[in-house]
Tab-separated table of C-alpha atoms in Angstrom:
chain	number	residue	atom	x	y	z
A	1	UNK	CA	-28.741	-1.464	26.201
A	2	UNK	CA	-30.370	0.587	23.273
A	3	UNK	CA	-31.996	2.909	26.588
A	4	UNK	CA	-28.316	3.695	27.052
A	5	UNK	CA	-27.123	4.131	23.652
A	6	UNK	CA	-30.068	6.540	23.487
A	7	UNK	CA	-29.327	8.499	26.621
A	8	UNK	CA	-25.840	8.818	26.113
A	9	UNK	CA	-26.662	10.452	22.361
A	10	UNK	CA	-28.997	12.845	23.365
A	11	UNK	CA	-26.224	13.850	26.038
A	12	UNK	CA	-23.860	14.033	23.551
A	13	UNK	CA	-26.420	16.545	21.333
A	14	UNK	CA	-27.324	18.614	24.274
A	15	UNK	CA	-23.298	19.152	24.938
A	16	UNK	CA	-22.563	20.237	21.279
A	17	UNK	CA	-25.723	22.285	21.888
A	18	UNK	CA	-24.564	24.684	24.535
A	19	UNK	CA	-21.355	25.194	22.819
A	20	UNK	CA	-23.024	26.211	19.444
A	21	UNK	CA	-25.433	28.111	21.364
A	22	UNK	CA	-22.949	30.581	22.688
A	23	UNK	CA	-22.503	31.774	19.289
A	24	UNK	CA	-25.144	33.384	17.144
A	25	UNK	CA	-27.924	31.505	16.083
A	26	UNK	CA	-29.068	33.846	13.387
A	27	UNK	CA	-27.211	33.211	9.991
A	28	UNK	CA	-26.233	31.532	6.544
A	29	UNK	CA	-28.962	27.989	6.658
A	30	UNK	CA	-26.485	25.259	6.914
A	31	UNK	CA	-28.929	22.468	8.315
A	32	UNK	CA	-31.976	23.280	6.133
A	33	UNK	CA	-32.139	22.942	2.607
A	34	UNK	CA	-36.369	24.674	2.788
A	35	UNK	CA	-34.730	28.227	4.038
A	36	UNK	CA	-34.015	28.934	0.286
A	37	UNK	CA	-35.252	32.736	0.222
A	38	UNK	CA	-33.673	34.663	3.066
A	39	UNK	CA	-30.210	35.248	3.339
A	40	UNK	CA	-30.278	34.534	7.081
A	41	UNK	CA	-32.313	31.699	8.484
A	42	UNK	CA	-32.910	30.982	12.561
A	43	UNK	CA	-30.303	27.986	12.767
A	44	UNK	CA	-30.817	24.919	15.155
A	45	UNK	CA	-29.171	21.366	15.859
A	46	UNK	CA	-30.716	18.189	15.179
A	47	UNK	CA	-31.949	16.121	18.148
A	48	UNK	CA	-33.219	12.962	16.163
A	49	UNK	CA	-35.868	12.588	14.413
A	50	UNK	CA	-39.136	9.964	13.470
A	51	UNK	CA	-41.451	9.540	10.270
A	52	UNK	CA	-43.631	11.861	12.257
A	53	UNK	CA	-41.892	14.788	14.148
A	54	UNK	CA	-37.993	15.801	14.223
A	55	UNK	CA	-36.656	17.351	18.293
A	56	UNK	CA	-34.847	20.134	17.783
A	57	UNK	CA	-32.794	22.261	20.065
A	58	UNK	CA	-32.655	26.179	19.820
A	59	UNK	CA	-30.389	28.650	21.505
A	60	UNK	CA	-31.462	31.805	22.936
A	61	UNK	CA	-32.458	34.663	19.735
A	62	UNK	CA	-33.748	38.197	20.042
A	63	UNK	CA	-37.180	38.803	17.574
A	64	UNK	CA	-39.279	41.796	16.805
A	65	UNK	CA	-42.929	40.656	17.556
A	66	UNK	CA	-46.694	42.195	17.317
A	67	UNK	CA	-49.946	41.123	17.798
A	68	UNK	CA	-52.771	41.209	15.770
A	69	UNK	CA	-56.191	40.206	16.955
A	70	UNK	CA	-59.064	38.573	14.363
A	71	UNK	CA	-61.343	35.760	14.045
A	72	UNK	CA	-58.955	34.270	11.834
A	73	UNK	CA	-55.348	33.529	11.725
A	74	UNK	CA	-54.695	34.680	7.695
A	75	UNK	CA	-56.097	37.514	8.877
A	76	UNK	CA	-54.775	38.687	11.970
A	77	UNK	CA	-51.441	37.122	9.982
A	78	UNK	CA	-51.260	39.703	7.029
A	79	UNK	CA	-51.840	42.746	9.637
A	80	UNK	CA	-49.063	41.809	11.866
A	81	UNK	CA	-46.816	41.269	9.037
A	82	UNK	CA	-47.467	44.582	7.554
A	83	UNK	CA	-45.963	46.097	10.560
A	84	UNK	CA	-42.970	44.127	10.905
A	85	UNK	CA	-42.211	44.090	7.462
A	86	UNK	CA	-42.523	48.182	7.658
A	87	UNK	CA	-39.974	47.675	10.808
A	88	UNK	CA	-37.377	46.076	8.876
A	89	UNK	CA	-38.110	48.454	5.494
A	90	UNK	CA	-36.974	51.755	7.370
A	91	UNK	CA	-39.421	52.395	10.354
A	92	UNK	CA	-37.448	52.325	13.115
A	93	UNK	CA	-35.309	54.976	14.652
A	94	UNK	CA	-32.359	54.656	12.994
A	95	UNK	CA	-34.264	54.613	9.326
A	96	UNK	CA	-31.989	51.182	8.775
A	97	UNK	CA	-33.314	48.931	6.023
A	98	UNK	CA	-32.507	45.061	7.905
A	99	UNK	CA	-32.494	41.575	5.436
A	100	UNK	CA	-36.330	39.769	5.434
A	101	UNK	CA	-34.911	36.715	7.668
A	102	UNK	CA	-36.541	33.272	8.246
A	103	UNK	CA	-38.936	31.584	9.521
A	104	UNK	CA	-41.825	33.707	9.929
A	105	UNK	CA	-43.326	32.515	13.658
A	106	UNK	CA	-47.168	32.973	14.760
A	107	UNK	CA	-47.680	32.178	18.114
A	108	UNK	CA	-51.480	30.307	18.574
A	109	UNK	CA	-53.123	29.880	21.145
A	110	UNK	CA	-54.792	26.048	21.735
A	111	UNK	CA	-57.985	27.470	23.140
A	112	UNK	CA	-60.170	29.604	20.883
A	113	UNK	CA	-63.423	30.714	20.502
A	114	UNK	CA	-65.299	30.525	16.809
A	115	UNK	CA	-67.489	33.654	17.983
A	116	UNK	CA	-64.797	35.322	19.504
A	117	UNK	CA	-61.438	36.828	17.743
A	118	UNK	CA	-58.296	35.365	19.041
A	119	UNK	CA	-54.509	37.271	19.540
A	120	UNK	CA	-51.675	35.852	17.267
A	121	UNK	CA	-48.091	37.097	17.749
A	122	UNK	CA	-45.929	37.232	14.953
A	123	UNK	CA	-42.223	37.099	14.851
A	124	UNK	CA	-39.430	38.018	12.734
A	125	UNK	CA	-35.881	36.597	13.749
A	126	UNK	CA	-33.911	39.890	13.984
A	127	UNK	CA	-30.559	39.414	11.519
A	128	UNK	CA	-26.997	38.386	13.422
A	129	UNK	CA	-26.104	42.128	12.953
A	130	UNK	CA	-28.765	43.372	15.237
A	131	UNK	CA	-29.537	40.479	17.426
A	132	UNK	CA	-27.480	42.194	20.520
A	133	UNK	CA	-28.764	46.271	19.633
A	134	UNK	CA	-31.696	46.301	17.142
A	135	UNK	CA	-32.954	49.801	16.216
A	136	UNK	CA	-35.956	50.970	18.375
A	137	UNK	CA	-39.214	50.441	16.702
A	138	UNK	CA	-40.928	53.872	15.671
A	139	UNK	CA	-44.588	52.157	16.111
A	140	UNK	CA	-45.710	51.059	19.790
A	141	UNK	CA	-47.253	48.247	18.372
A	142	UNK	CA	-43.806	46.821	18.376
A	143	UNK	CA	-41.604	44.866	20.621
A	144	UNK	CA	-38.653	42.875	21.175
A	145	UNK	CA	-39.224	39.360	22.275
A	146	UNK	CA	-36.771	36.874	24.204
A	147	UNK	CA	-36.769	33.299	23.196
A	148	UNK	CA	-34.877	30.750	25.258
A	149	UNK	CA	-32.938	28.320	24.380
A	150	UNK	CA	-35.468	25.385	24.002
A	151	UNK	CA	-36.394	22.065	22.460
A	152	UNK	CA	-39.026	21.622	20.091
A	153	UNK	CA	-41.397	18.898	18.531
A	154	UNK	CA	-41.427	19.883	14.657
A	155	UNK	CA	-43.881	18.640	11.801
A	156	UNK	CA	-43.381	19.584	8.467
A	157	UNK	CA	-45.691	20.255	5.879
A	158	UNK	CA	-45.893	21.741	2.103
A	159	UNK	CA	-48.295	23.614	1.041
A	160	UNK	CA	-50.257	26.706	1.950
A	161	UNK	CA	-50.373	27.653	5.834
A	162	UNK	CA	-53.793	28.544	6.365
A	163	UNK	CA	-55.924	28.166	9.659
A	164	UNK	CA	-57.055	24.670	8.905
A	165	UNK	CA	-53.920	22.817	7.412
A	166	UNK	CA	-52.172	24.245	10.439
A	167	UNK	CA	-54.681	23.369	12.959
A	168	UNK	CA	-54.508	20.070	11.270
A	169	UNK	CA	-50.824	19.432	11.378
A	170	UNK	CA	-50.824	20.649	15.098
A	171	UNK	CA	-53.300	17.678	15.947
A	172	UNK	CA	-51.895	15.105	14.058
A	173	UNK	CA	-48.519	16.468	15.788
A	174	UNK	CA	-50.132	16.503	19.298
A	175	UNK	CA	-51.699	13.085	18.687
A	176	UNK	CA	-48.407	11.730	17.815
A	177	UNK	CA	-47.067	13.146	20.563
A	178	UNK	CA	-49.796	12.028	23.094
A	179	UNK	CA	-48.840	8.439	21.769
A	180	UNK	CA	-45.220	8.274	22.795
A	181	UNK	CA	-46.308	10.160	26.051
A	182	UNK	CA	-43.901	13.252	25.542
A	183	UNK	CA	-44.287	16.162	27.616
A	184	UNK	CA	-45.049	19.446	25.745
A	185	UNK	CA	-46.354	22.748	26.112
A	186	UNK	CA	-50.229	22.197	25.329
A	187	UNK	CA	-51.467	26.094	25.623
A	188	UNK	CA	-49.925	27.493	22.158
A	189	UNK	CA	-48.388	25.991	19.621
A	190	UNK	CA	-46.237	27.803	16.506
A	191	UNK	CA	-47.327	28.010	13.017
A	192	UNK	CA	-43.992	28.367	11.104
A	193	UNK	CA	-43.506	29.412	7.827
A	194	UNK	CA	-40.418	30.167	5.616
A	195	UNK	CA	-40.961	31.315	2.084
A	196	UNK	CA	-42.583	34.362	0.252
A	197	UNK	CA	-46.566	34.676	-0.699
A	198	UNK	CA	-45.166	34.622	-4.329
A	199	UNK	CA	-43.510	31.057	-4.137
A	200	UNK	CA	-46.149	28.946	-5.761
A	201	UNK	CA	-44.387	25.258	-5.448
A	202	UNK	CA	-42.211	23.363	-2.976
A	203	UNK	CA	-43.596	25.288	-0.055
A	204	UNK	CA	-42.269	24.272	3.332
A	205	UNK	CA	-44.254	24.986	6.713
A	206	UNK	CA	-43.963	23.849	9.750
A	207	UNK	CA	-45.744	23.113	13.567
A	208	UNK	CA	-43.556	23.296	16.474
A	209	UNK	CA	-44.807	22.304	20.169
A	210	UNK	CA	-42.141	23.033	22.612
A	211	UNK	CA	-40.981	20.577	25.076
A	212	UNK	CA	-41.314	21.099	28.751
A	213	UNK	CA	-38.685	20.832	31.065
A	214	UNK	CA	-35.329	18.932	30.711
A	215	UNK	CA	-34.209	16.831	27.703
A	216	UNK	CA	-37.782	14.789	27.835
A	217	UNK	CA	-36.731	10.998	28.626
A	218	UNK	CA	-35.300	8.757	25.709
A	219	UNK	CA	-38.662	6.469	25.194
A	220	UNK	CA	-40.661	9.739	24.723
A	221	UNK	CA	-38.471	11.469	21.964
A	222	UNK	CA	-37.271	8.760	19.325
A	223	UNK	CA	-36.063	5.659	20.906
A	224	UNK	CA	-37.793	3.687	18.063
A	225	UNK	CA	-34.626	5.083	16.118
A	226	UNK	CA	-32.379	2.698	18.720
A	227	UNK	CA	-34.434	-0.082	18.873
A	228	UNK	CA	-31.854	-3.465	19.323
């Protein structure tokens, strides 16, 4: 009986999904009380969520992306954000000064070398106003990047995100994961993080895992929530 309750919510979420998703997706935070800093914040709809890991679903957004390659991820971070940060400030070729939106996404790869550097991808969420024609970058170093509409495992954390807390979080996500036998995306995983180097306290970051194929079945997301 709860199986059922369960699959006929997450049907009921995936429905309301698809409608919302035909709108923007890039806006005013309405479902996330952490995007305090940004004016526009990548929006989403709440699948359920445990003590350990919220599913959410995201619709199809346009980003500006780079990538940076270093032995470490703070490092190869701050380079790649210089760029898109100089993107939104003016270089591009309309000269068009664009709001600093959230969350700030680097893409990491699972599999990494100590004595070799790795590539991380950063990502800005372009703002609702130039999701459908965003001004051409004027360095090559830049691109536009598609998302799909997807579902994600999230874990949230406070704090600093640095190599190790988010390599942390992403195995104590993955473990938790593992448990309950979900299916995921085990060759990258997203560090996620939405506020300014100069907020000192109440930090929020997060790891996201994204989920691999359909709406993954009802004991593998959070059926402990429908438990009879």
């Amino acid at each position: 009986m709860c199986v059922l309750i369960f699959r006929a919510f997450v049907s009921v979420i995936a429905v309301l999904a698809l409608l919302v998703s035909a709108e923007g997706s890039v806006g005013p935070s309405t479902n996330a009380s952490f995007c305090t800093e940004s004016k526009e914040c990548l929006e989403y709809q709440l699948v359920c969520k445990t003590d350990e890991y919220e599913v959410r679903h995201y619709s199809p957004t346009r980003w500006v992306s780079t990538d940076a390659e270093a032995y470490f991820m703070g490092v190869g971070a701050a380079m790649a954000f210089r760029r898109l940060f100089q993107y939104i400030t003016g270089a591009n070729n309309a000269g068009v000064h664009m709001e600093m939106t959230a969350p700030v996404l680097v893409k990491i790869p699972e599999e990494t070398q100590m004595w070799e550097p790795t590539i991380y991808t950063l990502s800005f969420p372009l703002s609702a106003a130039y999701q459908d024609q965003p001004p051409e970058p004027t360095n090559d170093k830049l691109y536009f990047t598609e998302m799909p509409e997807m579902d994600v495992y999230v874990r949230s954390y406070g704090g600093w995100m640095l190599s190790v807390t988010s390599r942390l979080h992403a195995h104590l996500l993955t473990k938790e994961l593992e448990r309950v036998k979900a299916p995921y995306n085990s060759t990258f995983h997203y560090g996620v993080g939405y506020d300014s180097p100069l907020k000192l306290l109440n930090r929020h970051n997060e790891v996201w895992y994204v989920a691999e194929g359909e709406p993954p079945p009802a004991s593998n997301m959070c059926f402990h929530l429908f438990r009879c």
